Coordinates of C-alpha atoms and ligand atoms in Angstrom, one line a residue:
M79 CA -29.5 -10.4 -82.1
S80 CA -29.0 -7.1 -84.0
M81 CA -27.0 -4.3 -82.5
T82 CA -30.0 -1.9 -82.5
F83 CA -32.1 -4.4 -80.6
Q84 CA -29.3 -4.9 -78.1
K85 CA -29.0 -1.1 -77.5
E86 CA -32.7 -0.8 -77.2
C87 CA -32.8 -3.5 -74.5
H88 CA -29.9 -1.8 -72.7
D89 CA -31.6 1.6 -72.7
H90 CA -34.8 0.0 -71.5
E91 CA -33.0 -1.6 -68.6
A92 CA -31.1 1.7 -67.7
L93 CA -34.4 3.6 -67.8
G94 CA -36.0 1.0 -65.6
Q95 CA -33.1 1.3 -63.1
M96 CA -33.4 5.1 -63.2
R97 CA -37.1 5.0 -62.5
R98 CA -36.6 2.6 -59.6
R99 CA -33.9 4.9 -58.1
L100 CA -36.2 7.9 -58.6
N101 CA -39.0 5.9 -56.9
D102 CA -36.7 5.0 -54.0
L103 CA -35.6 8.6 -53.7
E104 CA -39.2 9.8 -53.7
T105 CA -40.2 7.2 -51.1
S106 CA -37.2 8.1 -48.9
E107 CA -38.0 11.9 -49.3
A108 CA -41.7 11.2 -48.4
R109 CA -40.6 9.3 -45.3
Y110 CA -38.3 12.1 -44.3
R111 CA -41.1 14.7 -44.9
T112 CA -43.5 12.7 -42.8
L113 CA -40.9 12.4 -40.0
F114 CA -40.0 16.1 -40.3
N115 CA -43.6 17.3 -40.1
N116 CA -45.0 14.8 -37.5
V117 CA -42.2 14.5 -35.0
P118 CA -43.4 16.2 -31.8
A119 CA -40.5 18.6 -31.7
A120 CA -39.5 21.8 -33.5
V121 CA -37.2 20.8 -36.4
F122 CA -34.9 23.1 -38.2
Q123 CA -32.9 22.1 -41.2
V124 CA -29.8 24.2 -41.2
D125 CA -27.2 25.1 -43.8
A126 CA -23.9 25.3 -41.9
S127 CA -21.6 25.5 -44.9
G128 CA -20.6 29.0 -43.8
V129 CA -18.9 27.8 -40.6
E130 CA -17.7 24.6 -42.2
S131 CA -15.3 26.4 -44.4
L132 CA -14.1 28.5 -41.5
F133 CA -13.6 25.4 -39.4
L134 CA -11.5 23.9 -42.2
T135 CA -9.2 27.0 -42.3
L136 CA -8.8 26.9 -38.5
K137 CA -8.0 23.2 -38.5
R138 CA -5.5 23.7 -41.3
D139 CA -3.9 26.4 -39.1
G140 CA -3.5 23.7 -36.4
L141 CA -6.2 25.0 -33.9
E142 CA -7.0 22.5 -31.3
D143 CA -8.6 24.3 -28.3
I144 CA -11.7 25.7 -30.0
D145 CA -13.4 26.6 -26.7
R146 CA -10.6 28.9 -25.7
Y147 CA -10.4 30.3 -29.2
L148 CA -14.1 31.2 -29.1
V149 CA -13.7 32.9 -25.8
E150 CA -10.8 35.0 -27.2
N151 CA -12.7 35.6 -30.5
P152 CA -16.3 36.1 -29.6
H153 CA -17.0 37.8 -33.0
L154 CA -16.7 34.3 -34.6
I155 CA -19.8 33.3 -32.6
E156 CA -21.7 36.3 -34.0
L157 CA -20.4 35.5 -37.4
A158 CA -21.7 31.9 -37.2
N159 CA -25.1 33.2 -35.8
R160 CA -25.4 35.3 -38.9
S161 CA -24.0 32.9 -41.5
V162 CA -25.6 29.6 -40.5
I163 CA -29.1 29.7 -42.1
V164 CA -32.3 27.9 -41.3
R165 CA -33.5 26.5 -44.6
E166 CA -36.6 24.5 -43.5
V167 CA -38.8 24.3 -40.4
N168 CA -41.9 22.3 -39.4
D169 CA -45.2 23.5 -37.9
V170 CA -44.0 22.8 -34.3
A171 CA -41.2 25.3 -34.8
F172 CA -43.8 27.8 -35.8
T173 CA -45.8 27.3 -32.6
L174 CA -42.8 27.1 -30.3
F175 CA -41.4 30.4 -31.4
G176 CA -44.8 32.1 -31.9
A177 CA -43.9 33.0 -35.4
V178 CA -46.4 34.9 -37.6
E179 CA -44.8 34.2 -40.9
V180 CA -42.3 31.6 -42.1
S181 CA -39.7 34.3 -43.1
Q182 CA -39.1 34.9 -39.4
L183 CA -37.9 31.3 -39.1
L184 CA -36.1 30.8 -42.4
A185 CA -33.4 33.2 -41.3
P186 CA -29.9 33.1 -39.7
V187 CA -29.8 30.9 -36.5
A188 CA -29.2 33.9 -34.2
Y189 CA -32.9 33.9 -33.1
I190 CA -32.6 30.2 -31.9
F191 CA -29.8 31.2 -29.5
A192 CA -31.2 34.6 -28.4
G193 CA -32.4 33.2 -25.0
T194 CA -29.1 31.4 -24.2
P195 CA -26.3 33.0 -26.2
E196 CA -23.6 30.7 -24.8
A197 CA -25.4 27.7 -26.3
S198 CA -24.2 28.8 -29.7
A199 CA -20.5 28.5 -28.7
R200 CA -21.2 25.0 -27.3
V201 CA -22.8 23.9 -30.6
M202 CA -19.9 25.3 -32.6
S203 CA -17.4 23.6 -30.3
A204 CA -19.1 20.2 -30.7
H205 CA -19.3 20.6 -34.5
F206 CA -15.6 21.7 -34.7
Q207 CA -14.6 18.6 -32.7
G208 CA -16.3 16.3 -35.2
R209 CA -18.9 15.0 -32.7
P210 CA -22.0 13.5 -34.3
N211 CA -24.4 15.4 -32.2
H212 CA -24.9 17.8 -29.3
Q213 CA -27.6 18.1 -26.7
Q214 CA -28.2 20.7 -24.0
R215 CA -30.8 22.5 -22.0
L216 CA -31.5 26.1 -23.1
K217 CA -34.0 28.9 -22.9
I218 CA -35.5 30.0 -26.2
K219 CA -36.7 33.5 -26.7
R220 CA -40.0 33.5 -28.6
F221 CA -40.9 36.3 -31.0
D222 CA -43.3 37.8 -28.4
G223 CA -40.3 38.1 -26.1
R224 CA -41.4 35.2 -23.7
L225 CA -38.6 32.8 -22.6
V226 CA -39.4 29.1 -22.8
D227 CA -37.4 26.3 -21.2
A228 CA -36.4 23.9 -23.9
W229 CA -34.1 20.9 -24.8
L230 CA -31.9 21.3 -27.9
M231 CA -30.5 18.4 -29.9
V232 CA -28.3 19.0 -32.9
S233 CA -27.2 16.4 -35.4
F234 CA -24.1 17.4 -37.5
P235 CA -23.4 16.1 -41.0
Q236 CA -20.6 13.5 -41.0
L237 CA -17.8 13.5 -43.5
T238 CA -18.8 10.0 -44.5
S239 CA -22.5 10.9 -45.3
N240 CA -23.8 12.8 -48.3
F241 CA -26.2 14.7 -46.2
D242 CA -24.6 18.1 -45.8
T243 CA -27.1 19.9 -43.5
S244 CA -27.3 20.0 -39.8
V245 CA -30.6 19.3 -38.1
L246 CA -31.7 21.0 -35.0
M247 CA -34.5 19.7 -32.8
I248 CA -36.0 21.7 -29.9
T249 CA -38.6 20.3 -27.5
D250 CA -40.6 22.4 -25.1
M251 CA -39.6 21.6 -21.5
T252 CA -42.0 24.0 -19.7
E253 CA -44.0 21.3 -18.2
Q254 CA -41.0 19.2 -17.0
V255 CA -39.4 22.3 -15.6
R256 CA -42.6 23.2 -13.8
V257 CA -42.9 19.7 -12.3
E258 CA -39.2 19.7 -11.4
T259 CA -39.5 23.1 -9.6
E260 CA -42.6 21.9 -7.9
L261 CA -40.8 18.8 -6.7
R262 CA -37.8 20.8 -5.5
K263 CA -40.2 23.1 -3.6
M264 CA -41.8 20.0 -2.1
E265 CA -38.4 18.6 -1.1
T266 CA -37.4 21.8 0.6
E267 CA -40.8 21.9 2.4
F268 CA -40.4 18.3 3.4
A269 CA -36.9 18.8 4.6
H270 CA -38.1 21.7 6.7
F271 CA -41.1 19.7 7.9
S272 CA -38.9 16.8 9.0
K273 CA -36.6 19.3 10.6
L274 CA -39.5 20.7 12.4
S275 CA -40.5 17.3 13.7
V276 CA -36.9 16.9 14.9
L277 CA -37.3 20.3 16.3
G278 CA -40.4 19.1 18.1
E279 CA -38.2 16.4 19.7
F280 CA -35.6 19.0 20.4
S281 CA -38.0 21.4 22.0
S282 CA -39.1 18.8 24.5
A283 CA -35.5 17.7 24.9
I284 CA -34.3 21.2 25.4
V285 CA -35.7 20.9 28.9
H286 CA -33.8 17.7 29.3
E287 CA -30.6 19.1 27.8
I288 CA -30.4 22.4 29.6
R289 CA -31.7 21.2 32.9
Q290 CA -28.3 19.8 33.9
P291 CA -26.2 22.9 33.1
L292 CA -28.9 25.1 34.7
S293 CA -28.9 23.1 37.9
V294 CA -25.1 23.2 38.0
V295 CA -25.4 27.0 37.6
A296 CA -27.9 27.3 40.4
N297 CA -25.9 25.0 42.7
D298 CA -22.6 26.8 42.0
A299 CA -24.1 30.2 42.4
A300 CA -25.5 29.2 45.8
T301 CA -22.2 27.7 46.9
A302 CA -20.2 30.7 45.7
S303 CA -22.4 33.0 47.6
R304 CA -21.9 30.9 50.7
W305 CA -18.1 31.0 50.3
L306 CA -18.3 34.8 49.9
S307 CA -20.4 35.4 53.0
R308 CA -17.9 33.6 55.2
S309 CA -15.8 35.8 57.5
A310 CA -12.8 34.8 55.4
P311 CA -14.1 34.4 51.9
N312 CA -12.4 31.6 49.8
L313 CA -11.8 33.6 46.7
P314 CA -10.0 30.8 44.6
K315 CA -12.9 28.5 45.2
V316 CA -15.4 31.3 44.2
R317 CA -13.3 31.9 41.1
E318 CA -13.5 28.2 40.2
L319 CA -17.3 28.2 40.7
I320 CA -17.8 31.3 38.6
Q321 CA -15.7 29.7 35.8
R322 CA -17.9 26.6 35.9
I323 CA -21.0 28.8 35.8
G324 CA -19.6 30.4 32.7
E325 CA -19.0 27.0 31.0
S326 CA -22.4 25.6 31.9
T327 CA -24.1 28.8 30.6
S328 CA -22.2 28.5 27.3
H329 CA -23.3 24.9 26.9
A330 CA -26.9 25.8 27.5
T331 CA -26.6 28.7 25.0
E332 CA -25.2 26.4 22.3
V333 CA -28.1 24.0 22.7
I334 CA -30.6 26.8 22.4
K335 CA -28.7 28.2 19.3
R336 CA -28.9 24.8 17.7
V337 CA -32.7 24.7 18.2
Q338 CA -33.0 28.2 16.8
D339 CA -30.8 27.3 13.7
M340 CA -33.0 24.3 13.0
A341 CA -36.2 26.5 13.3
S342 CA -34.8 29.0 10.8
K343 CA -34.1 26.3 8.1
A344 CA -30.4 26.7 8.6
M345 CA -28.3 23.8 7.3
P346 CA -26.6 21.6 9.9
E347 CA -23.1 23.0 10.5
R348 CA -21.1 20.2 9.0
Q349 CA -17.4 20.6 9.5
I350 CA -14.4 18.4 9.3
C351 CA -14.0 17.3 12.9
D352 CA -11.7 15.3 15.1
L353 CA -14.0 12.9 17.0
N354 CA -11.4 12.5 19.8
Q355 CA -11.6 16.3 20.4
L356 CA -15.3 16.2 20.6
V357 CA -15.3 13.3 23.0
A358 CA -12.6 14.9 25.1
S359 CA -14.6 18.1 25.5
A360 CA -17.8 16.1 26.3
I361 CA -15.8 14.2 29.0
A362 CA -14.5 17.5 30.4
F363 CA -18.0 18.8 30.5
T364 CA -19.3 15.8 32.4
K365 CA -16.3 15.1 34.6
K366 CA -17.3 17.3 37.6
E367 CA -20.8 15.9 37.7
A368 CA -19.3 12.4 37.6
A369 CA -16.9 13.2 40.4
R370 CA -19.7 14.5 42.5
R371 CA -21.5 11.2 42.0
S372 CA -18.2 9.3 42.7
I373 CA -18.1 7.9 39.2
G374 CA -14.8 7.5 37.4
I375 CA -14.4 8.1 33.7
T376 CA -11.7 6.1 31.7
S377 CA -11.0 7.0 28.1
K378 CA -9.0 5.2 25.4
L379 CA -9.0 7.3 22.3
S380 CA -7.4 5.9 19.1
A381 CA -4.3 7.9 18.2
A382 CA -4.9 7.3 14.4
L383 CA -8.5 8.3 14.2
P384 CA -9.5 9.7 10.7
K385 CA -11.5 12.9 10.6
V386 CA -15.3 12.8 10.2
Q387 CA -17.6 15.3 8.7
A388 CA -20.1 16.2 11.4
D389 CA -21.9 18.9 13.3
P390 CA -19.6 19.3 16.3
V391 CA -22.3 20.6 18.7
Q392 CA -24.7 17.7 17.8
V393 CA -22.0 15.1 18.2
Q394 CA -20.9 16.6 21.5
Q395 CA -24.5 16.6 22.6
L396 CA -24.8 12.9 21.7
V397 CA -21.7 12.0 23.8
V398 CA -22.9 14.0 26.7
N399 CA -26.3 12.3 26.5
L400 CA -24.8 8.9 26.5
M401 CA -22.5 9.8 29.5
N402 CA -25.5 11.2 31.4
N403 CA -27.4 8.0 30.8
A404 CA -24.4 6.0 31.9
M405 CA -24.2 8.0 35.1
Q406 CA -28.0 7.6 35.8
A407 CA -27.7 3.9 35.2
I408 CA -24.7 3.5 37.6
E409 CA -26.7 5.4 40.2
R410 CA -29.3 2.6 39.9
S411 CA -26.6 0.0 40.7
E412 CA -26.3 -0.7 44.4
R413 CA -22.8 -1.9 44.5
G414 CA -19.8 -2.7 42.4
P415 CA -17.4 -0.4 40.6
R416 CA -18.8 3.0 39.4
Q417 CA -17.1 3.5 36.0
I418 CA -17.8 4.9 32.6
F419 CA -15.5 3.8 29.7
V420 CA -15.2 5.9 26.6
S421 CA -13.2 4.7 23.6
T422 CA -12.8 5.5 19.9
T423 CA -11.6 3.1 17.3
V424 CA -11.2 2.9 13.5
G425 CA -13.3 0.5 11.5
D426 CA -13.8 -0.2 7.9
C427 CA -14.5 3.2 6.3
R428 CA -15.8 4.5 9.6
V429 CA -14.9 5.5 13.1
C430 CA -16.5 4.0 16.2
L431 CA -17.2 5.6 19.6
E432 CA -18.2 3.4 22.5
V433 CA -19.6 4.5 25.8
S434 CA -20.0 1.7 28.3
D435 CA -20.8 1.6 32.0
T436 CA -20.9 -0.6 35.1
G437 CA -24.6 0.0 35.6
P438 CA -27.3 -2.8 35.7
G439 CA -27.4 -3.0 31.8
I440 CA -30.5 -2.9 29.6
P441 CA -33.3 -5.3 30.5
E442 CA -34.0 -7.7 27.6
D443 CA -37.7 -6.8 27.4
I444 CA -37.1 -3.1 26.7
A445 CA -34.1 -3.4 24.5
D446 CA -36.2 -2.8 21.4
D447 CA -37.8 0.3 22.8
I448 CA -35.1 2.4 24.3
F449 CA -34.4 4.5 21.1
E450 CA -38.1 5.4 20.7
S451 CA -39.2 9.0 21.6
F452 CA -40.7 9.3 25.1
F453 CA -39.7 5.8 26.2
T454 CA -38.3 6.0 29.7
T455 CA -38.0 3.8 32.7
R456 CA -36.9 6.6 35.0
K457 CA -39.3 8.5 37.2
D458 CA -38.1 11.9 36.1
G459 CA -37.0 10.8 32.6
M460 CA -38.4 12.2 29.4
G461 CA -37.4 9.4 27.1
M462 CA -35.9 11.8 24.6
G463 CA -32.1 11.4 25.0
L464 CA -31.6 8.2 22.9
S465 CA -34.2 9.2 20.3
I466 CA -32.3 12.4 19.7
C467 CA -29.0 10.5 19.5
R468 CA -30.5 8.3 16.9
T469 CA -31.9 11.3 14.9
I470 CA -28.4 12.9 15.1
M471 CA -26.8 9.7 13.7
Q472 CA -29.4 9.4 10.9
S473 CA -28.6 12.9 9.8
H474 CA -24.9 12.0 9.7
A475 CA -25.3 8.8 7.7
G476 CA -24.1 7.0 10.9
A477 CA -25.7 4.6 13.2
I478 CA -26.1 3.9 16.9
S479 CA -26.7 0.6 18.7
A480 CA -26.9 -0.7 22.2
R481 CA -25.9 -4.0 23.9
N482 CA -25.1 -5.4 27.3
V483 CA -21.6 -6.2 28.2
A484 CA -20.3 -9.4 29.9
G485 CA -20.0 -8.8 33.6
G486 CA -22.9 -6.3 33.7
G487 CA -23.5 -2.8 32.3
A488 CA -24.6 -1.4 29.0
A489 CA -22.5 -0.3 26.0
F490 CA -23.6 2.1 23.3
E491 CA -21.8 2.1 20.0
V492 CA -21.9 5.0 17.6
W493 CA -20.5 4.8 14.0
L494 CA -19.7 7.7 11.8
P495 CA -18.5 7.4 8.2
I496 CA -15.0 8.8 7.7
I497 CA -14.5 11.7 5.3
S498 CA -12.8 9.6 2.6
A499 CA -15.9 7.5 2.5
F500 CA -17.7 10.4 0.9
E501 CA -14.9 12.2 -1.0
E502 CA -12.4 9.6 -2.2
V503 CA -12.7 6.6 -4.3
E504 CA -11.2 4.2 -1.7
C505 CA -14.5 3.8 0.1
P506 CA -17.1 4.5 -2.6
N507 CA -19.7 2.3 -1.0
A508 CA -19.3 3.5 2.5
I509 CA -22.9 4.2 3.2
E510 CA -24.0 0.9 1.6
A511 CA -21.3 -0.9 3.6
L512 CA -22.4 0.8 6.7
S513 CA -26.1 0.0 6.3
K514 CA -25.2 -3.6 5.6
T515 CA -23.1 -3.9 8.7
C516 CA -25.9 -2.2 10.7
V517 CA -28.5 -4.8 9.7
G518 CA -29.9 -6.4 12.8
I519 CA -28.5 -3.8 15.1
K520 CA -30.9 -2.1 17.3
G521 CA -31.1 1.7 17.1
G522 CA -30.5 2.2 13.4
Ligands
ADP1170 P1 -34.4 9.1 29.6 O1 -32.9 9.1 30.1 O2 -35.1 10.3 29.8 O3 -35.1 7.9 30.2 P2 -33.3 8.1 27.2 O4 -33.9 8.1 25.8 O5 -32.0 8.7 27.3 O6 -34.4 8.8 28.1 O7 -33.3 6.6 27.7 C1 -34.4 5.7 27.5 C2 -34.2 4.6 28.4 O8 -33.1 3.7 28.0 C3 -33.9 4.9 29.9 O9 -35.0 5.3 30.6 C4 -33.3 3.6 30.3 O10 -34.3 2.6 30.7 C5 -32.6 3.0 29.1 N1 -31.1 3.4 29.1 C6 -30.5 4.4 28.6 N2 -29.2 4.4 28.8 C7 -29.0 3.3 29.6 C8 -27.8 2.7 30.2 N3 -26.6 3.2 30.1 N4 -27.9 1.6 30.9 C9 -29.2 1.0 31.1 N5 -30.3 1.5 30.5 C10 -30.2 2.6 29.8

């Protein structure tokens, strides 16, 4: 084979290879163009070489905390906004920004960040830290001045790739944001609506709730007036009665305030509470009425009870309700001890309160109904007390249940998650754990 022929063959092969490469490049470019033009998002091809050289200098100088540096040197953000240039855009970008001519878009990136200036710093920070991409929500400012909710995605060139331009993609989020806002509005309305239905229960129950303090007030006022009209008025007794009138009035006022708060969409007043203290004040409130009915109250409160996050007035109301029910039940017992036992204990990620009595207990056939609104077996009952207790517990991620105790009488158990169940990692699945343990327990 002659040398000339060999060379000709070699040239021919090299030419073929070059043609194939060119072909591949053209196909790849065509694919990229199709993607660039047809992707349903605004696409911007951006030349960021201006900031890249700046980044290299800063890195050489040992800069690590870029976020802080940008806060201290805001002019760098402006510089980047001016020196990073959009080189190419697709049709969607035209429509999204409401551009009239392409020169408005093939310009420094400042216009992209005009609606959310802080986004520019975040993009710079991600680029400086060598992240492959960055995404965030932002508002874009169209050329007609209108702000549009959008989602920004930036893909940065990597050192290992030959592609040296950043690509920005922006999608219009107007519809999603509208749906989200609508949903949020519906949620608020729904929350208010469910509060109103609770309020409905409360309004009927307010009669039930304040009837007791009001009758105490009426009785005490009549007794005080009798003591005063005696020839030798018993002033210490009158003072004691007036003090009790004050306490009963405050309790009634608090119940009314709670109903008002609920009506005005106020959030429940959650506080870090000591359940023992709430129980103690409920006992103090009921003690005189219990003594009047010759009923004893025994309490055993755990000394190491973790705190709970609760609305103190609602929880007190719940304990008073259970104690009132216990008193009414004991009244129905003809003989035997007349006692109410109140205890608090610590369980797994929760605290437990139990109110039990020496009454006749809960008849088997009504056990499933006692927590329903308006269910009552009492002549003058309203059937609201236990349904309110259940509503209060549901709003506290807690639970309430009832059972009969050996030897007669009923026991009501109330569980509340302890604070760490929500805030610390030790009990991450407290609510789940609680709902599992509550399966099969009446009351819910
Ligand atoms: P009300 O007290 O107005 O009847 P509740 O919702 O508080 O309404 O109670 C519903 C029913 O549950 C009562 O009528 C009674 O039959 C039963 N109940 C409640 N507490 C006890 C208890 N401690 N012992 C026995 N039965 C009870």
